[in-house]
């Protein structure tokens, strides 16, 4: 046995070590955030293990069905929601939870309350489970002033007020990408240790990208600027090479690729869905927070995504996010269109 190599293997930057290091940079910190994060990490590990076993354990059956043992089966997204709700409440550090799976927000009982609100999608992209495509958990964290006097307004805040955001991708490896407001770091789960190890320190998205990611099946209903932008990706008129199209249909996987390789991910408004499809609190905001922290941009088609003030917990918004220069192009096209609309006596055909 190579003891030296083994000893070297223990000098790893685990997510726990990373968070404790961060905490020590804030002497006033009481360690509450570190505790909250350790519970989020536990939820991710649990869901990762369930996702890996899904095919074997037949966890992918419909919620409410019974398995051969006569036990009620839970669909993975239902199970993941229960896992996260329990993990977050038992941390003793949360006061409001907003989950994609629950119509209403959960107000934690006063004795178990802490200062944080967590908004999350426990298993995003779940329509991809049956074919083994990467899926993930997305989360964002807000802090309240007074945990004894909380209202829904605490989570109806612009994304720029989030303290932290991240996602965990359950794919060929399990990767947790996190920002606490000073850059973005990626951790990969080492299954033999059961620990997330820092594998992607200080992620920066390339300023330009060669990939665009969108559901082009909706193209006939897009507005003018979106159509123009995608046309330009395919038929650039400046001598550049056409961009490649990559679309998985699982936001975590599409955004993860965009973050690492650069490019743009868009889920625009269209005639059928004027607010797009993706949810503001637990899809648009956390991903926009990460993009900005990595040097990219996120835009709704009208404004900086993180400036949006949601009025409902399950509100949707169009989103264009990714490399700085790509989002600049979309912004310019939207602005141009707005000017034309203002100057034109006749309404433009959308
Ligand atoms: P599901 O959770 O229903 O699979 O939806 C996934 C998602 O919210 C997001 O992860 C994808 O980016 C987007 O929807 C895909 O939507 P389209 O299927 O309309 O392209």
Short mmCIF file of C-alpha atoms and ligand atoms in Angstrom, two decimals:
data_model
loop_
_atom_site.label_atom_id
_atom_site.label_comp_id
_atom_site.label_asym_id
_atom_site.label_seq_id
_atom_site.Cartn_x
_atom_site.Cartn_y
_atom_site.Cartn_z
CA UNK A 1 0.00 0.00 0.00
CA UNK A 2 1.33 3.44 -0.89
CA UNK A 3 0.89 5.20 2.46
CA UNK A 4 2.22 8.48 1.15
CA UNK A 5 -0.37 8.54 -1.64
CA UNK A 6 -3.10 7.60 0.84
CA UNK A 7 -2.05 10.40 3.20
CA UNK A 8 -2.13 12.81 0.29
CA UNK A 9 -5.70 11.71 -0.47
CA UNK A 10 -6.84 12.91 2.94
CA UNK A 11 -5.64 16.45 2.30
CA UNK A 12 -8.76 17.25 0.32
CA UNK A 13 -10.87 20.37 0.26
CA UNK A 14 -14.20 18.85 1.24
CA UNK A 15 -17.30 21.01 1.12
CA UNK A 16 -17.39 21.00 4.94
CA UNK A 17 -13.80 22.25 5.13
CA UNK A 18 -14.54 24.86 2.48
CA UNK A 19 -17.60 26.19 4.31
CA UNK A 20 -15.78 26.26 7.66
CA UNK A 21 -12.92 28.19 6.01
CA UNK A 22 -15.44 30.66 4.63
CA UNK A 23 -17.06 30.93 8.04
CA UNK A 24 -13.76 31.74 9.72
CA UNK A 25 -13.46 34.77 7.42
CA UNK A 26 -16.55 36.18 9.17
CA UNK A 27 -15.71 36.29 12.89
CA UNK A 28 -19.24 37.46 13.72
CA UNK A 29 -20.67 34.27 12.17
CA UNK A 30 -22.47 31.86 14.50
CA UNK A 31 -22.08 28.91 12.15
CA UNK A 32 -25.79 28.82 11.29
CA UNK A 33 -25.20 28.92 7.56
CA UNK A 34 -22.64 26.12 7.77
CA UNK A 35 -25.20 23.98 9.60
CA UNK A 36 -27.90 24.81 7.05
CA UNK A 37 -25.57 23.91 4.21
CA UNK A 38 -24.60 20.61 5.79
CA UNK A 39 -28.30 19.70 5.82
CA UNK A 40 -28.69 20.70 2.16
CA UNK A 41 -25.65 18.55 1.35
CA UNK A 42 -27.20 15.64 3.23
CA UNK A 43 -30.41 16.05 1.20
CA UNK A 44 -28.36 16.02 -2.03
CA UNK A 45 -26.51 12.85 -1.02
CA UNK A 46 -29.76 11.13 -0.16
CA UNK A 47 -31.43 12.13 -3.44
CA UNK A 48 -28.30 11.16 -5.38
CA UNK A 49 -28.41 7.69 -3.87
CA UNK A 50 -32.15 7.37 -4.65
CA UNK A 51 -31.65 8.57 -8.24
CA UNK A 52 -28.85 6.02 -8.72
CA UNK A 53 -31.08 3.25 -7.41
CA UNK A 54 -34.20 4.40 -9.27
CA UNK A 55 -34.05 1.82 -12.05
CA UNK A 56 -33.41 -1.02 -9.59
CA UNK A 57 -35.76 -0.01 -6.84
CA UNK A 58 -38.59 0.91 -9.19
CA UNK A 59 -38.77 4.26 -7.47
CA UNK A 60 -39.90 5.71 -10.76
CA UNK A 61 -43.45 4.33 -10.45
CA UNK A 62 -46.37 6.68 -10.10
CA UNK A 63 -46.95 8.27 -6.73
CA UNK A 64 -49.71 6.41 -4.96
CA UNK A 65 -49.04 3.05 -6.67
CA UNK A 66 -48.13 0.09 -4.51
CA UNK A 67 -45.07 -2.10 -5.04
CA UNK A 68 -44.90 -5.87 -4.75
CA UNK A 69 -44.43 -5.65 -1.01
CA UNK A 70 -47.71 -3.78 -0.79
CA UNK A 71 -45.89 -0.57 0.20
CA UNK A 72 -46.98 2.68 -1.35
CA UNK A 73 -44.41 3.84 -3.91
CA UNK A 74 -43.25 7.37 -4.06
CA UNK A 75 -42.25 9.01 -7.27
CA UNK A 76 -38.70 10.31 -7.06
CA UNK A 77 -39.75 13.94 -7.13
CA UNK A 78 -42.21 13.38 -4.28
CA UNK A 79 -39.57 11.48 -2.31
CA UNK A 80 -36.93 14.16 -2.98
CA UNK A 81 -39.27 16.82 -1.73
CA UNK A 82 -39.88 14.95 1.52
CA UNK A 83 -36.14 14.45 1.94
CA UNK A 84 -35.34 18.14 1.54
CA UNK A 85 -38.25 19.40 3.64
CA UNK A 86 -37.21 17.10 6.50
CA UNK A 87 -33.50 17.88 6.14
CA UNK A 88 -34.15 21.63 6.10
CA UNK A 89 -36.58 21.68 9.02
CA UNK A 90 -34.36 19.42 11.13
CA UNK A 91 -31.44 21.81 10.62
CA UNK A 92 -33.24 24.16 13.02
CA UNK A 93 -32.03 27.03 10.85
CA UNK A 94 -34.98 27.59 8.50
CA UNK A 95 -38.21 29.53 8.88
CA UNK A 96 -39.88 29.45 5.43
CA UNK A 97 -39.52 26.82 2.73
CA UNK A 98 -40.80 27.20 -0.81
CA UNK A 99 -40.69 24.02 -2.88
CA UNK A 100 -41.69 23.47 -6.48
CA UNK A 101 -43.61 20.43 -5.25
CA UNK A 102 -45.77 22.26 -2.71
CA UNK A 103 -48.47 24.71 -3.68
CA UNK A 104 -48.13 26.67 -0.43
CA UNK A 105 -45.01 27.81 1.39
CA UNK A 106 -44.12 25.89 4.57
CA UNK A 107 -43.77 28.00 7.71
CA UNK A 108 -41.55 26.12 10.14
CA UNK A 109 -42.94 25.71 13.69
CA UNK A 110 -41.53 28.39 16.03
CA UNK A 111 -39.48 26.05 18.27
CA UNK A 112 -37.60 24.74 15.22
CA UNK A 113 -37.18 28.06 13.51
CA UNK A 114 -33.96 29.68 12.31
CA UNK A 115 -33.15 32.75 10.21
CA UNK A 116 -33.05 31.29 6.71
CA UNK A 117 -35.65 30.87 3.98
CA UNK A 118 -34.88 28.22 1.40
CA UNK A 119 -36.50 28.16 -2.05
CA UNK A 120 -35.88 24.95 -3.98
CA UNK A 121 -36.83 22.58 -6.72
CA UNK A 122 -36.04 19.19 -5.18
CA UNK A 123 -35.82 17.33 -8.49
CA UNK A 124 -35.80 19.54 -11.54
CA UNK A 125 -36.07 17.90 -14.94
CA UNK A 126 -37.95 14.97 -13.47
CA UNK A 127 -39.62 14.15 -16.79
CA UNK A 128 -36.14 12.92 -17.76
CA UNK A 129 -35.86 10.36 -14.95
CA UNK A 130 -37.22 7.40 -16.88
CA UNK A 131 -34.51 7.65 -19.55
CA UNK A 132 -31.60 8.21 -17.15
CA UNK A 133 -30.80 11.76 -18.25
CA UNK A 134 -29.09 14.12 -15.76
CA UNK A 135 -31.47 15.85 -13.36
CA UNK A 136 -30.84 18.01 -10.33
CA UNK A 137 -31.83 19.96 -7.25
CA UNK A 138 -31.78 23.77 -7.40
CA UNK A 139 -31.81 25.98 -4.29
CA UNK A 140 -31.57 29.58 -3.16
CA UNK A 141 -31.24 31.00 0.36
CA UNK A 142 -32.57 34.25 1.83
CA UNK A 143 -32.13 35.50 5.38
CA UNK A 144 -34.88 37.11 7.50
CA UNK A 145 -34.39 39.92 9.98
CA UNK A 146 -36.64 38.56 12.69
CA UNK A 147 -37.46 34.86 12.71
CA UNK A 148 -40.32 35.41 15.15
CA UNK A 149 -42.13 37.74 12.78
CA UNK A 150 -42.03 36.24 9.29
CA UNK A 151 -44.41 36.69 6.38
CA UNK A 152 -44.36 35.45 2.78
CA UNK A 153 -42.75 38.76 1.78
CA UNK A 154 -39.46 37.37 3.10
CA UNK A 155 -39.28 35.12 0.02
CA UNK A 156 -40.94 37.52 -2.42
CA UNK A 157 -37.68 39.40 -2.74
CA UNK A 158 -35.49 40.06 -5.78
CA UNK A 159 -32.88 37.42 -6.48
CA UNK A 160 -30.06 39.88 -5.80
CA UNK A 161 -31.01 39.62 -2.10
CA UNK A 162 -30.18 35.91 -2.00
CA UNK A 163 -27.29 35.00 0.30
CA UNK A 164 -26.44 31.83 -1.51
CA UNK A 165 -27.59 29.68 -4.39
CA UNK A 166 -26.61 26.43 -5.98
CA UNK A 167 -27.57 23.21 -7.64
CA UNK A 168 -26.68 19.57 -7.38
CA UNK A 169 -26.59 17.61 -10.62
CA UNK A 170 -27.27 13.88 -10.54
CA UNK A 171 -25.50 12.76 -13.70
CA UNK A 172 -22.52 10.64 -14.65
CA UNK A 173 -21.12 12.12 -11.44
CA UNK A 174 -22.89 13.98 -8.66
CA UNK A 175 -21.78 17.62 -8.75
CA UNK A 176 -22.73 20.38 -6.36
CA UNK A 177 -22.19 23.93 -7.59
CA UNK A 178 -22.41 26.64 -4.97
CA UNK A 179 -22.08 30.37 -4.57
CA UNK A 180 -22.25 32.19 -1.27
CA UNK A 181 -21.82 35.52 -3.03
CA UNK A 182 -18.08 35.48 -3.63
CA UNK A 183 -17.57 33.41 -6.75
CA UNK A 184 -18.72 29.95 -7.75
CA UNK A 185 -17.22 26.62 -6.74
CA UNK A 186 -18.01 23.09 -7.88
CA UNK A 187 -17.72 19.98 -5.71
CA UNK A 188 -17.93 16.38 -6.91
CA UNK A 189 -19.19 13.58 -4.70
CA UNK A 190 -16.56 10.94 -4.08
CA UNK A 191 -18.80 7.89 -3.56
CA UNK A 192 -16.04 5.96 -1.77
CA UNK A 193 -15.72 8.72 0.87
CA UNK A 194 -19.30 10.00 0.79
CA UNK A 195 -17.84 13.51 0.64
CA UNK A 196 -18.15 16.35 -1.84
CA UNK A 197 -14.63 17.37 -2.90
CA UNK A 198 -13.72 20.74 -4.43
CA UNK A 199 -13.03 19.84 -8.07
CA UNK A 200 -13.98 23.07 -9.87
CA UNK A 201 -12.59 26.00 -7.86
CA UNK A 202 -13.60 29.54 -8.79
CA UNK A 203 -15.63 28.75 -11.92
CA UNK A 204 -15.63 31.54 -14.50
CA UNK A 205 -17.87 31.32 -17.54
CA UNK A 206 -16.10 32.11 -20.84
CA UNK A 207 -16.97 35.63 -22.04
CA UNK A 208 -18.24 34.28 -25.37
CA UNK A 209 -19.54 30.86 -26.26
CA UNK A 210 -20.04 28.52 -29.17
CA UNK A 211 -23.18 26.79 -27.93
CA UNK A 212 -26.81 27.88 -27.74
CA UNK A 213 -29.36 25.91 -25.77
CA UNK A 214 -33.09 26.31 -26.33
CA UNK A 215 -36.20 24.27 -27.09
CA UNK A 216 -36.45 25.16 -30.77
CA UNK A 217 -39.74 23.31 -31.03
CA UNK A 218 -41.33 26.50 -29.69
CA UNK A 219 -39.76 28.68 -32.42
CA UNK A 220 -42.98 29.39 -34.29
CA UNK A 221 -44.31 31.23 -31.25
CA UNK A 222 -41.18 33.26 -30.38
CA UNK A 223 -40.97 37.04 -30.54
CA UNK A 224 -38.86 38.88 -33.13
CA UNK A 225 -35.64 39.42 -31.11
CA UNK A 226 -35.46 35.77 -29.95
CA UNK A 227 -36.01 34.55 -33.52
CA UNK A 228 -33.33 36.94 -34.79
CA UNK A 229 -30.82 35.88 -32.13
CA UNK A 230 -31.26 32.15 -32.85
CA UNK A 231 -31.09 32.78 -36.60
CA UNK A 232 -27.79 34.56 -36.02
CA UNK A 233 -26.50 31.60 -34.01
CA UNK A 234 -27.17 29.38 -37.01
CA UNK A 235 -26.38 31.78 -39.85
CA UNK A 236 -23.85 34.32 -38.50
CA UNK A 237 -23.42 37.28 -40.84
CA UNK A 238 -20.06 38.39 -39.44
CA UNK A 239 -17.92 35.58 -40.82
CA UNK A 240 -18.02 33.65 -37.52
CA UNK A 241 -18.73 29.91 -37.40
CA UNK A 242 -22.28 28.85 -36.61
CA UNK A 243 -22.89 27.90 -32.98
CA UNK A 244 -23.71 24.34 -31.93
CA UNK A 245 -27.12 23.55 -30.49
CA UNK A 246 -27.24 21.50 -27.29
CA UNK A 247 -30.51 21.04 -25.42
CA UNK A 248 -31.17 18.41 -22.79
CA UNK A 249 -34.44 19.77 -21.42
CA UNK A 250 -33.13 19.51 -17.87
CA UNK A 251 -32.20 22.98 -16.65
CA UNK A 252 -29.48 21.87 -14.25
CA UNK A 253 -27.66 19.93 -16.98
CA UNK A 254 -28.10 22.66 -19.61
CA UNK A 255 -26.96 25.40 -17.23
CA UNK A 256 -24.04 23.33 -15.92
CA UNK A 257 -22.72 22.86 -19.45
CA UNK A 258 -23.26 26.56 -20.20
CA UNK A 259 -21.36 27.54 -17.04
CA UNK A 260 -18.37 25.34 -17.89
CA UNK A 261 -18.18 25.72 -21.68
CA UNK A 262 -19.80 29.12 -22.20
CA UNK A 263 -22.67 30.01 -24.51
CA UNK A 264 -26.27 30.81 -23.78
CA UNK A 265 -29.28 29.04 -22.31
CA UNK A 266 -32.65 30.53 -23.08
CA UNK A 267 -36.21 29.77 -22.18
CA UNK A 268 -37.93 32.76 -23.76
CA UNK A 269 -41.49 34.00 -23.66
CA UNK A 270 -43.66 32.86 -26.54
CA UNK A 271 -47.18 33.51 -27.74
CA UNK A 272 -48.50 30.51 -25.80
CA UNK A 273 -46.52 31.21 -22.61
CA UNK A 274 -45.98 34.97 -22.28
CA UNK A 275 -44.05 34.39 -19.04
CA UNK A 276 -41.97 31.52 -20.35
CA UNK A 277 -41.94 28.26 -18.42
CA UNK A 278 -39.29 28.48 -15.73
CA UNK A 279 -40.08 29.48 -12.16
CA UNK A 280 -38.56 32.64 -10.78
CA UNK A 281 -37.77 31.66 -7.20
CA UNK A 282 -36.19 28.26 -7.57
CA UNK A 283 -35.04 28.10 -11.21
CA UNK A 284 -34.44 31.59 -12.62
CA UNK A 285 -33.01 33.27 -9.50
CA UNK A 286 -30.52 30.64 -8.30
CA UNK A 287 -29.18 30.05 -11.83
CA UNK A 288 -28.97 33.80 -12.51
CA UNK A 289 -27.13 34.30 -9.20
CA UNK A 290 -24.57 31.64 -10.18
CA UNK A 291 -24.17 33.07 -13.69
CA UNK A 292 -23.47 36.57 -12.41
CA UNK A 293 -21.08 35.25 -9.78
CA UNK A 294 -19.21 33.39 -12.53
CA UNK A 295 -18.91 36.54 -14.66
CA UNK A 296 -21.88 35.95 -16.95
CA UNK A 297 -25.25 37.63 -17.16
CA UNK A 298 -28.92 36.78 -16.78
CA UNK A 299 -31.71 38.77 -18.43
CA UNK A 300 -35.48 38.29 -18.52
CA UNK A 301 -35.96 40.01 -21.88
CA UNK A 302 -36.84 43.23 -20.06
CA UNK A 303 -34.48 43.56 -17.11
CA UNK A 304 -31.60 42.04 -15.15
CA UNK A 305 -33.13 38.80 -13.86
CA UNK A 306 -31.92 39.32 -10.27
CA UNK A 307 -33.77 42.68 -10.09
CA UNK A 308 -37.16 41.07 -10.70
CA UNK A 309 -39.50 41.33 -7.70
CA UNK A 310 -41.76 38.27 -7.63
CA UNK A 311 -45.33 38.69 -6.43
CA UNK A 312 -46.18 34.97 -6.27
CA UNK A 313 -44.07 32.07 -5.06
CA UNK A 314 -44.56 29.98 -8.20
CA UNK A 315 -44.28 32.88 -10.66
CA UNK A 316 -42.61 32.23 -14.03
CA UNK A 317 -40.30 34.39 -16.10
CA UNK A 318 -38.56 34.22 -19.46
CA UNK A 319 -34.79 33.86 -19.05
CA UNK A 320 -31.66 34.33 -21.16
CA UNK A 321 -28.50 33.44 -19.26
CA UNK A 322 -24.88 32.61 -19.94
CA UNK A 323 -21.72 34.18 -21.34
CA UNK A 324 -21.50 37.96 -20.91
CA UNK A 325 -21.24 38.78 -24.63
CA UNK A 326 -24.06 36.46 -25.69
CA UNK A 327 -26.50 38.03 -23.24
CA UNK A 328 -25.33 41.49 -24.37
CA UNK A 329 -26.45 40.56 -27.89
CA UNK A 330 -29.90 39.53 -26.75
CA UNK A 331 -30.20 42.73 -24.72
CA UNK A 332 -29.30 44.83 -27.76
CA UNK A 333 -31.87 43.03 -29.94
CA UNK A 334 -34.59 43.49 -27.32
CA UNK A 335 -33.75 47.17 -26.98
CA UNK A 336 -33.77 47.66 -30.75
CA UNK A 337 -37.17 46.00 -30.97
CA UNK A 338 -38.55 48.18 -28.19
CA UNK A 339 -37.34 51.31 -29.96
CA UNK A 340 -38.95 50.18 -33.20
CA UNK A 341 -42.22 49.48 -31.41
CA UNK A 342 -42.14 52.95 -29.82
CA UNK A 343 -41.37 54.67 -33.13
CA UNK A 344 -43.66 52.62 -35.31
CA UNK A 345 -47.22 53.85 -35.85
CA UNK A 346 -48.27 50.27 -36.66
CA UNK A 347 -47.87 47.36 -34.23
CA UNK A 348 -45.01 45.06 -35.24
CA UNK A 349 -45.87 41.50 -36.18
CA UNK A 350 -44.46 39.31 -33.44
P1 LIG B 1 -39.65 18.86 -15.77
O1 LIG B 1 -39.21 18.94 -14.33
O2 LIG B 1 -41.13 18.75 -15.95
O3 LIG B 1 -38.90 17.80 -16.54
O4 LIG B 1 -39.26 20.29 -16.43
C1 LIG B 1 -37.94 20.64 -16.54
C2 LIG B 1 -37.84 22.12 -16.73
O5 LIG B 1 -38.50 22.81 -15.71
C3 LIG B 1 -36.37 22.57 -16.81
O6 LIG B 1 -35.51 21.78 -16.07
C4 LIG B 1 -36.07 22.53 -18.29
O7 LIG B 1 -35.08 23.47 -18.66
C5 LIG B 1 -37.40 22.87 -18.93
O8 LIG B 1 -38.40 22.50 -17.98
C6 LIG B 1 -37.63 22.11 -20.19
O9 LIG B 1 -38.83 22.51 -20.75
P2 LIG B 1 -39.28 22.02 -22.21
O10 LIG B 1 -39.54 20.54 -22.09
O11 LIG B 1 -40.51 22.81 -22.50
O12 LIG B 1 -38.17 22.30 -23.17
#
